[in-house]
């Protein structure tokens, strides 16, 4: 069993379904198997910046209901890089040492960070600077971390996008419309590609493959020539307009976010083909709600193995899913390998084989 440890866990970056299942698994393994203490750190590194640090003890009892709960009970943030932390006056300062002190104030022997590439890069830098014992668990609905075939949250997001497509088929058919579904994914098209195949889309547009409005309209005409009066399109948020520019929207505080390519396509298709078009932007629905069984399994397997890595003293590693096994890779390698959709990917070939328009190959 070894020496009793006190370990922390935090969730960082955008939330997704399955984070709570990972928190539950870490707690069960650490307490149940090793007899350790587990501390849940609030709001990612912001909890370690607070004085006293914001954290709660995690127990078998208070993590019991977490398997099916969406979001993260610990809270999270995708703002406030500690190395360039914004002040109310709009200035930036390095507050990394305060976070490292927060870790020590909690008396932690090790910490598990659940995050995507951006969060894990920050956590690793903190760990290097402060000699913190860090183990990582990958989560991102975008599924763009290269060293793991799956990240927590992706499967649930694909399920939600697929269900949206399933529903859109019926209303598209009723009104003889071209229905466009805009999905998330940041710079990668994994959600659009997977949901598009699963949800029987006629057209799938992803940032990794260029398209033309002519090509899209021809695909719609072919469907009409085959005797079908409607079409369903799924587009990833980072797909560019025909001029090669990403479509963004400016939110409060001047922040620019991907969004609007669905409406751009709807207008362009309507103008060129006379088809009646409608747009659904799925947005954060993809991140919320009950995790799919696959995300629960993944989160549980990752949580158990992450605790085992601490028991082995194998720090600075991230758990990954490779060929149906949970293994680990150095965090440095994990964050260095970005994974977009490979245009030669099996799923690209599958979509093409089904006659789906994917752009100009
Ligand atoms: O990275 C996850 C993600 O959901 C992206 O797919 C999306 O572009 C982004 O986060 C949205 O971020 P926010 O929650 O800040 O709007």
CSV table of C-alpha atoms and ligand atoms in Angstrom, one decimal:
chain,number,residue,atom,x,y,z
A,1,UNK,CA,0.0,0.0,0.0
A,2,UNK,CA,2.9,2.4,0.7
A,3,UNK,CA,2.7,5.7,2.5
A,4,UNK,CA,-0.5,7.6,2.9
A,5,UNK,CA,-0.7,10.4,0.4
A,6,UNK,CA,-2.9,13.5,0.0
A,7,UNK,CA,-3.7,14.0,-3.7
A,8,UNK,CA,-5.5,16.9,-5.4
A,9,UNK,CA,-7.6,16.9,-8.5
A,10,UNK,CA,-8.7,19.8,-10.7
A,11,UNK,CA,-10.6,20.2,-13.9
A,12,UNK,CA,-9.4,22.9,-16.3
A,13,UNK,CA,-10.5,24.3,-19.6
A,14,UNK,CA,-14.0,24.0,-21.2
A,15,UNK,CA,-16.2,21.5,-19.4
A,16,UNK,CA,-17.6,18.4,-21.0
A,17,UNK,CA,-19.6,15.3,-20.0
A,18,UNK,CA,-17.6,12.8,-18.1
A,19,UNK,CA,-15.5,15.0,-15.9
A,20,UNK,CA,-17.5,14.1,-12.8
A,21,UNK,CA,-17.1,10.4,-13.7
A,22,UNK,CA,-13.3,10.9,-13.7
A,23,UNK,CA,-13.4,12.7,-10.3
A,24,UNK,CA,-15.5,9.8,-8.9
A,25,UNK,CA,-13.1,7.2,-10.3
A,26,UNK,CA,-10.0,9.0,-8.9
A,27,UNK,CA,-11.6,9.3,-5.5
A,28,UNK,CA,-12.7,5.6,-5.4
A,29,UNK,CA,-9.3,4.3,-6.5
A,30,UNK,CA,-7.3,6.6,-4.2
A,31,UNK,CA,-9.4,6.0,-1.1
A,32,UNK,CA,-10.7,2.5,-1.8
A,33,UNK,CA,-7.4,0.9,-2.9
A,34,UNK,CA,-4.7,3.0,-1.4
A,35,UNK,CA,-6.3,4.6,1.6
A,36,UNK,CA,-5.2,8.1,0.5
A,37,UNK,CA,-6.9,11.5,1.0
A,38,UNK,CA,-8.4,13.3,-2.0
A,39,UNK,CA,-8.8,17.0,-2.3
A,40,UNK,CA,-11.0,18.6,-5.0
A,41,UNK,CA,-9.5,21.9,-6.1
A,42,UNK,CA,-12.1,24.5,-7.2
A,43,UNK,CA,-12.2,26.3,-10.5
A,44,UNK,CA,-8.9,24.9,-11.9
A,45,UNK,CA,-5.9,27.0,-11.0
A,46,UNK,CA,-8.1,29.8,-9.7
A,47,UNK,CA,-8.8,27.7,-6.6
A,48,UNK,CA,-5.0,27.5,-6.0
A,49,UNK,CA,-4.7,31.3,-6.3
A,50,UNK,CA,-7.4,31.9,-3.6
A,51,UNK,CA,-6.3,32.4,0.0
A,52,UNK,CA,-7.0,30.0,1.6
A,53,UNK,CA,-6.9,27.8,-1.5
A,54,UNK,CA,-10.5,26.9,-2.5
A,55,UNK,CA,-10.8,23.1,-2.2
A,56,UNK,CA,-13.1,20.4,-0.8
A,57,UNK,CA,-12.4,17.0,0.6
A,58,UNK,CA,-13.7,14.3,-1.7
A,59,UNK,CA,-15.1,11.1,-0.2
A,60,UNK,CA,-16.7,7.9,-1.4
A,61,UNK,CA,-20.0,9.4,-0.2
A,62,UNK,CA,-19.9,12.8,-1.8
A,63,UNK,CA,-18.6,11.4,-5.1
A,64,UNK,CA,-21.2,8.6,-5.2
A,65,UNK,CA,-23.7,10.4,-7.5
A,66,UNK,CA,-21.2,11.7,-9.9
A,67,UNK,CA,-21.1,8.9,-12.5
A,68,UNK,CA,-24.0,10.3,-14.5
A,69,UNK,CA,-23.7,14.0,-13.6
A,70,UNK,CA,-22.8,16.4,-16.4
A,71,UNK,CA,-20.3,19.3,-15.9
A,72,UNK,CA,-17.8,19.3,-13.1
A,73,UNK,CA,-18.6,19.7,-9.4
A,74,UNK,CA,-15.2,21.4,-9.0
A,75,UNK,CA,-15.9,24.1,-11.5
A,76,UNK,CA,-13.5,25.1,-14.2
A,77,UNK,CA,-12.2,28.0,-16.3
A,78,UNK,CA,-10.7,28.5,-19.7
A,79,UNK,CA,-9.4,32.0,-18.8
A,80,UNK,CA,-6.8,33.3,-16.5
A,81,UNK,CA,-3.5,31.9,-17.7
A,82,UNK,CA,-1.4,32.2,-14.5
A,83,UNK,CA,1.7,33.2,-16.4
A,84,UNK,CA,-0.2,36.2,-17.9
A,85,UNK,CA,-3.0,36.7,-15.4
A,86,UNK,CA,-5.3,39.6,-16.2
A,87,UNK,CA,-6.0,42.3,-13.5
A,88,UNK,CA,-9.1,44.4,-13.3
A,89,UNK,CA,-7.1,47.2,-14.7
A,90,UNK,CA,-6.4,45.2,-17.9
A,91,UNK,CA,-2.8,44.5,-17.1
A,92,UNK,CA,-1.1,41.1,-17.0
A,93,UNK,CA,1.2,39.6,-14.4
A,94,UNK,CA,2.8,36.3,-13.7
A,95,UNK,CA,1.0,34.7,-10.7
A,96,UNK,CA,2.5,31.2,-11.2
A,97,UNK,CA,4.4,31.2,-7.8
A,98,UNK,CA,1.1,31.9,-5.9
A,99,UNK,CA,-0.4,28.8,-7.5
A,100,UNK,CA,2.6,26.7,-6.6
A,101,UNK,CA,2.3,28.0,-3.0
A,102,UNK,CA,-1.4,27.1,-3.1
A,103,UNK,CA,-0.5,23.5,-3.9
A,104,UNK,CA,1.9,23.4,-0.9
A,105,UNK,CA,-0.6,25.1,1.4
A,106,UNK,CA,-3.0,22.2,0.7
A,107,UNK,CA,-0.3,19.8,1.7
A,108,UNK,CA,-0.5,17.9,-1.6
A,109,UNK,CA,1.8,15.1,-2.5
A,110,UNK,CA,0.6,14.9,-6.1
A,111,UNK,CA,-2.1,16.4,-8.3
A,112,UNK,CA,-4.2,15.1,-11.2
A,113,UNK,CA,-5.1,17.7,-13.8
A,114,UNK,CA,-8.0,16.9,-16.2
A,115,UNK,CA,-7.7,19.1,-19.2
A,116,UNK,CA,-7.1,19.6,-23.0
A,117,UNK,CA,-3.9,20.6,-24.6
A,118,UNK,CA,-3.9,24.3,-23.5
A,119,UNK,CA,-4.7,23.5,-19.8
A,120,UNK,CA,-2.2,20.7,-19.7
A,121,UNK,CA,0.6,22.9,-21.1
A,122,UNK,CA,-0.1,25.4,-18.4
A,123,UNK,CA,-0.2,22.8,-15.6
A,124,UNK,CA,3.0,21.1,-16.8
A,125,UNK,CA,4.8,24.5,-16.9
A,126,UNK,CA,3.6,25.1,-13.3
A,127,UNK,CA,4.7,21.5,-12.3
A,128,UNK,CA,8.2,22.0,-13.8
A,129,UNK,CA,8.6,25.4,-12.2
A,130,UNK,CA,7.5,24.3,-8.7
A,131,UNK,CA,8.5,20.6,-8.7
A,132,UNK,CA,4.9,19.6,-8.4
A,133,UNK,CA,4.0,15.9,-8.9
A,134,UNK,CA,1.5,16.1,-11.8
A,135,UNK,CA,-0.4,13.4,-13.6
A,136,UNK,CA,-2.8,14.3,-16.4
A,137,UNK,CA,-6.1,13.0,-17.8
A,138,UNK,CA,-7.2,14.1,-21.3
A,139,UNK,CA,-10.6,15.7,-21.8
A,140,UNK,CA,-11.9,17.6,-24.8
A,141,UNK,CA,-15.0,17.3,-26.9
A,142,UNK,CA,-12.7,18.3,-29.9
A,143,UNK,CA,-10.8,15.0,-29.6
A,144,UNK,CA,-7.7,16.7,-31.0
A,145,UNK,CA,-5.0,15.4,-28.6
A,146,UNK,CA,-2.8,13.3,-30.8
A,147,UNK,CA,-1.5,10.7,-28.3
A,148,UNK,CA,-4.9,9.4,-27.3
A,149,UNK,CA,-7.5,7.9,-29.6
A,150,UNK,CA,-10.2,9.2,-27.3
A,151,UNK,CA,-10.6,12.1,-24.8
A,152,UNK,CA,-13.3,12.4,-22.3
A,153,UNK,CA,-16.4,14.3,-23.6
A,154,UNK,CA,-16.0,13.5,-27.3
A,155,UNK,CA,-18.3,10.6,-27.5
A,156,UNK,CA,-21.1,12.4,-25.7
A,157,UNK,CA,-20.7,15.4,-28.0
A,158,UNK,CA,-20.9,13.1,-31.0
A,159,UNK,CA,-24.1,11.4,-29.6
A,160,UNK,CA,-25.7,14.8,-29.0
A,161,UNK,CA,-24.8,16.0,-32.5
A,162,UNK,CA,-26.1,12.8,-34.0
A,163,UNK,CA,-29.4,13.0,-32.2
A,164,UNK,CA,-29.8,16.6,-33.5
A,165,UNK,CA,-29.2,15.3,-37.1
A,166,UNK,CA,-31.7,12.5,-36.5
A,167,UNK,CA,-34.3,15.1,-35.6
A,168,UNK,CA,-33.4,17.5,-38.4
A,169,UNK,CA,-34.1,14.8,-41.1
A,170,UNK,CA,-37.8,14.7,-40.2
A,171,UNK,CA,-38.4,18.4,-40.2
A,172,UNK,CA,-36.2,18.8,-43.3
A,173,UNK,CA,-38.3,16.2,-45.2
A,174,UNK,CA,-41.6,17.8,-44.0
A,175,UNK,CA,-40.7,21.2,-45.4
A,176,UNK,CA,-38.5,20.2,-48.3
A,177,UNK,CA,-35.6,22.2,-46.8
A,178,UNK,CA,-31.8,22.1,-46.6
A,179,UNK,CA,-31.1,21.9,-42.9
A,180,UNK,CA,-27.6,23.0,-41.7
A,181,UNK,CA,-26.2,21.9,-38.4
A,182,UNK,CA,-23.2,23.8,-37.0
A,183,UNK,CA,-21.2,21.8,-34.5
A,184,UNK,CA,-18.2,22.6,-32.3
A,185,UNK,CA,-14.7,21.1,-32.5
A,186,UNK,CA,-12.5,24.2,-32.6
A,187,UNK,CA,-9.9,23.6,-35.4
A,188,UNK,CA,-10.7,19.9,-35.9
A,189,UNK,CA,-13.6,18.2,-37.7
A,190,UNK,CA,-13.9,15.1,-35.6
A,191,UNK,CA,-17.4,15.8,-34.2
A,192,UNK,CA,-18.8,16.8,-37.6
A,193,UNK,CA,-17.3,13.8,-39.3
A,194,UNK,CA,-18.4,11.2,-36.8
A,195,UNK,CA,-21.9,12.7,-36.2
A,196,UNK,CA,-22.3,13.3,-39.9
A,197,UNK,CA,-21.8,9.6,-40.7
A,198,UNK,CA,-23.8,8.4,-37.7
A,199,UNK,CA,-26.6,10.9,-38.4
A,200,UNK,CA,-26.8,10.2,-42.2
A,201,UNK,CA,-25.8,13.7,-43.3
A,202,UNK,CA,-25.7,14.3,-47.0
A,203,UNK,CA,-22.9,16.9,-46.8
A,204,UNK,CA,-20.1,17.1,-44.1
A,205,UNK,CA,-17.8,20.1,-44.1
A,206,UNK,CA,-14.7,20.0,-41.9
A,207,UNK,CA,-11.9,22.5,-41.7
A,208,UNK,CA,-9.3,19.9,-42.9
A,209,UNK,CA,-10.9,19.6,-46.4
A,210,UNK,CA,-11.7,22.6,-48.7
A,211,UNK,CA,-15.1,22.9,-50.4
A,212,UNK,CA,-16.9,25.2,-52.8
A,213,UNK,CA,-20.4,26.5,-52.7
A,214,UNK,CA,-20.8,25.2,-56.3
A,215,UNK,CA,-19.8,21.7,-55.0
A,216,UNK,CA,-22.3,21.9,-52.2
A,217,UNK,CA,-25.1,23.0,-54.5
A,218,UNK,CA,-24.3,20.3,-57.0
A,219,UNK,CA,-24.5,17.7,-54.3
A,220,UNK,CA,-27.9,19.1,-53.3
A,221,UNK,CA,-29.1,19.0,-56.9
A,222,UNK,CA,-28.0,15.4,-57.3
A,223,UNK,CA,-30.0,14.5,-54.2
A,224,UNK,CA,-33.0,16.2,-55.7
A,225,UNK,CA,-32.4,14.5,-59.0
A,226,UNK,CA,-32.6,11.2,-57.1
A,227,UNK,CA,-36.1,12.1,-56.0
A,228,UNK,CA,-35.4,13.4,-52.5
A,229,UNK,CA,-36.7,16.9,-51.7
A,230,UNK,CA,-34.5,17.7,-48.7
A,231,UNK,CA,-30.9,17.6,-47.6
A,232,UNK,CA,-29.0,17.6,-44.2
A,233,UNK,CA,-25.7,19.3,-43.9
A,234,UNK,CA,-23.3,19.3,-40.9
A,235,UNK,CA,-20.5,21.9,-40.7
A,236,UNK,CA,-17.7,22.2,-38.2
A,237,UNK,CA,-17.4,25.7,-36.6
A,238,UNK,CA,-13.9,26.3,-37.9
A,239,UNK,CA,-14.8,25.7,-41.6
A,240,UNK,CA,-13.8,28.8,-43.6
A,241,UNK,CA,-16.0,30.8,-45.9
A,242,UNK,CA,-15.1,30.5,-49.6
A,243,UNK,CA,-12.6,33.3,-49.3
A,244,UNK,CA,-10.6,31.2,-46.8
A,245,UNK,CA,-11.6,33.2,-43.7
A,246,UNK,CA,-12.9,31.7,-40.5
A,247,UNK,CA,-16.3,33.0,-39.4
A,248,UNK,CA,-16.3,34.5,-35.9
A,249,UNK,CA,-18.5,36.4,-33.6
A,250,UNK,CA,-17.5,39.0,-31.1
A,251,UNK,CA,-18.8,38.5,-27.6
A,252,UNK,CA,-18.8,40.6,-24.5
A,253,UNK,CA,-15.4,42.1,-23.6
A,254,UNK,CA,-14.4,42.0,-27.2
A,255,UNK,CA,-13.7,38.3,-27.3
A,256,UNK,CA,-13.8,36.7,-30.7
A,257,UNK,CA,-15.2,33.1,-30.9
A,258,UNK,CA,-15.8,30.7,-33.8
A,259,UNK,CA,-19.4,30.8,-35.0
A,260,UNK,CA,-21.6,31.7,-37.9
A,261,UNK,CA,-20.4,29.4,-40.7
A,262,UNK,CA,-23.8,27.7,-40.7
A,263,UNK,CA,-25.6,30.9,-41.5
A,264,UNK,CA,-23.0,31.8,-44.1
A,265,UNK,CA,-23.6,28.5,-45.9
A,266,UNK,CA,-27.4,28.8,-45.5
A,267,UNK,CA,-27.3,32.2,-47.2
A,268,UNK,CA,-24.9,31.1,-49.9
A,269,UNK,CA,-26.8,27.9,-50.7
A,270,UNK,CA,-30.2,29.7,-50.8
A,271,UNK,CA,-28.8,32.4,-53.1
A,272,UNK,CA,-27.2,29.9,-55.6
A,273,UNK,CA,-29.7,27.0,-55.5
A,274,UNK,CA,-33.0,28.6,-54.5
A,275,UNK,CA,-33.3,26.0,-51.9
A,276,UNK,CA,-35.0,27.0,-48.6
A,277,UNK,CA,-32.4,26.7,-45.8
A,278,UNK,CA,-32.5,26.8,-42.1
A,279,UNK,CA,-29.6,26.7,-39.5
A,280,UNK,CA,-29.2,25.1,-36.1
A,281,UNK,CA,-26.2,26.0,-34.0
A,282,UNK,CA,-25.8,23.3,-31.5
A,283,UNK,CA,-23.3,25.2,-29.3
A,284,UNK,CA,-22.8,24.3,-25.7
A,285,UNK,CA,-25.5,21.6,-25.7
A,286,UNK,CA,-22.7,19.4,-26.9
A,287,UNK,CA,-20.8,19.9,-23.7
A,288,UNK,CA,-23.7,19.4,-21.3
A,289,UNK,CA,-25.8,16.6,-19.9
A,290,UNK,CA,-25.4,13.0,-19.0
A,291,UNK,CA,-22.2,11.4,-20.3
A,292,UNK,CA,-22.6,8.5,-22.7
A,293,UNK,CA,-21.7,5.0,-21.5
A,294,UNK,CA,-18.5,5.1,-23.5
A,295,UNK,CA,-17.4,8.4,-21.8
A,296,UNK,CA,-18.3,7.0,-18.4
A,297,UNK,CA,-16.1,3.9,-19.1
A,298,UNK,CA,-13.3,6.1,-20.5
A,299,UNK,CA,-13.4,8.5,-17.5
A,300,UNK,CA,-13.4,5.6,-15.1
A,301,UNK,CA,-10.5,3.8,-16.7
A,302,UNK,CA,-8.5,7.0,-16.9
A,303,UNK,CA,-9.3,7.9,-13.3
A,304,UNK,CA,-8.2,4.5,-12.0
A,305,UNK,CA,-5.0,4.5,-14.0
A,306,UNK,CA,-4.1,8.1,-13.1
A,307,UNK,CA,-4.1,7.2,-9.4
A,308,UNK,CA,-2.0,4.1,-10.2
A,309,UNK,CA,0.5,6.3,-11.9
A,310,UNK,CA,0.9,8.4,-8.7
A,311,UNK,CA,1.3,5.1,-6.7
A,312,UNK,CA,4.1,4.2,-9.1
A,313,UNK,CA,5.7,7.7,-8.9
A,314,UNK,CA,5.2,8.0,-12.6
A,315,UNK,CA,4.7,11.8,-12.7
A,316,UNK,CA,4.7,14.1,-15.7
A,317,UNK,CA,2.6,11.5,-17.6
A,318,UNK,CA,-0.8,11.6,-19.1
A,319,UNK,CA,-3.1,8.6,-19.4
A,320,UNK,CA,-4.2,7.7,-22.9
A,321,UNK,CA,-6.5,5.3,-24.7
A,322,UNK,CA,-4.6,3.4,-27.4
A,323,UNK,CA,-5.9,0.2,-29.0
A,324,UNK,CA,-8.5,-0.5,-26.3
A,325,UNK,CA,-5.8,-0.1,-23.5
A,326,UNK,CA,-5.1,2.6,-21.1
A,327,UNK,CA,-1.4,3.4,-21.2
A,328,UNK,CA,0.5,6.6,-20.4
A,329,UNK,CA,2.8,9.0,-22.3
A,330,UNK,CA,4.9,11.9,-21.2
A,331,UNK,CA,2.7,15.0,-20.9
A,332,UNK,CA,5.2,16.9,-23.0
A,333,UNK,CA,4.6,14.5,-25.9
A,334,UNK,CA,0.9,14.4,-25.4
A,335,UNK,CA,0.5,18.2,-25.8
A,336,UNK,CA,3.0,18.4,-28.7
A,337,UNK,CA,0.9,16.1,-30.9
A,338,UNK,CA,-2.2,17.9,-32.3
A,339,UNK,CA,-4.6,15.6,-34.2
A,340,UNK,CA,-6.8,17.1,-36.9
A,341,UNK,CA,-8.8,14.8,-39.2
A,342,UNK,CA,-6.4,13.1,-41.7
A,343,UNK,CA,-7.9,13.5,-45.2
A,344,UNK,CA,-6.8,9.8,-45.7
A,345,UNK,CA,-8.7,8.7,-42.5
A,346,UNK,CA,-10.9,5.6,-42.6
A,347,UNK,CA,-13.9,7.7,-41.7
A,348,UNK,CA,-13.2,10.2,-44.6
A,349,UNK,CA,-13.1,7.2,-46.9
A,350,UNK,CA,-16.3,5.8,-45.3
A,351,UNK,CA,-18.1,9.1,-45.9
A,352,UNK,CA,-16.9,9.3,-49.5
A,353,UNK,CA,-17.9,5.7,-50.0
A,354,UNK,CA,-21.4,6.6,-48.9
A,355,UNK,CA,-21.6,9.3,-51.5
A,356,UNK,CA,-21.5,12.1,-48.9
A,357,UNK,CA,-20.1,15.4,-50.2
A,358,UNK,CA,-17.0,16.2,-48.1
A,359,UNK,CA,-15.6,19.0,-50.2
A,360,UNK,CA,-13.1,19.0,-53.0
A,361,UNK,CA,-10.6,16.1,-52.6
B,1,LIG,O1,-12.6,23.2,-26.9
B,1,LIG,C1,-13.9,22.9,-26.5
B,1,LIG,C2,-14.8,23.9,-27.1
B,1,LIG,O2,-16.2,23.5,-26.8
B,1,LIG,C3,-14.7,24.1,-28.6
B,1,LIG,O3,-15.2,23.1,-29.4
B,1,LIG,C4,-15.4,25.5,-28.7
B,1,LIG,O4,-14.9,26.2,-29.9
B,1,LIG,C5,-15.0,26.2,-27.5
B,1,LIG,O5,-14.6,25.2,-26.5
B,1,LIG,C6,-16.0,27.1,-26.9
B,1,LIG,O6,-15.5,27.7,-25.8
B,1,LIG,P1,-16.3,28.6,-24.7
B,1,LIG,O7,-16.9,27.6,-23.7
B,1,LIG,O8,-15.3,29.5,-24.1
B,1,LIG,O9,-17.4,29.3,-25.5
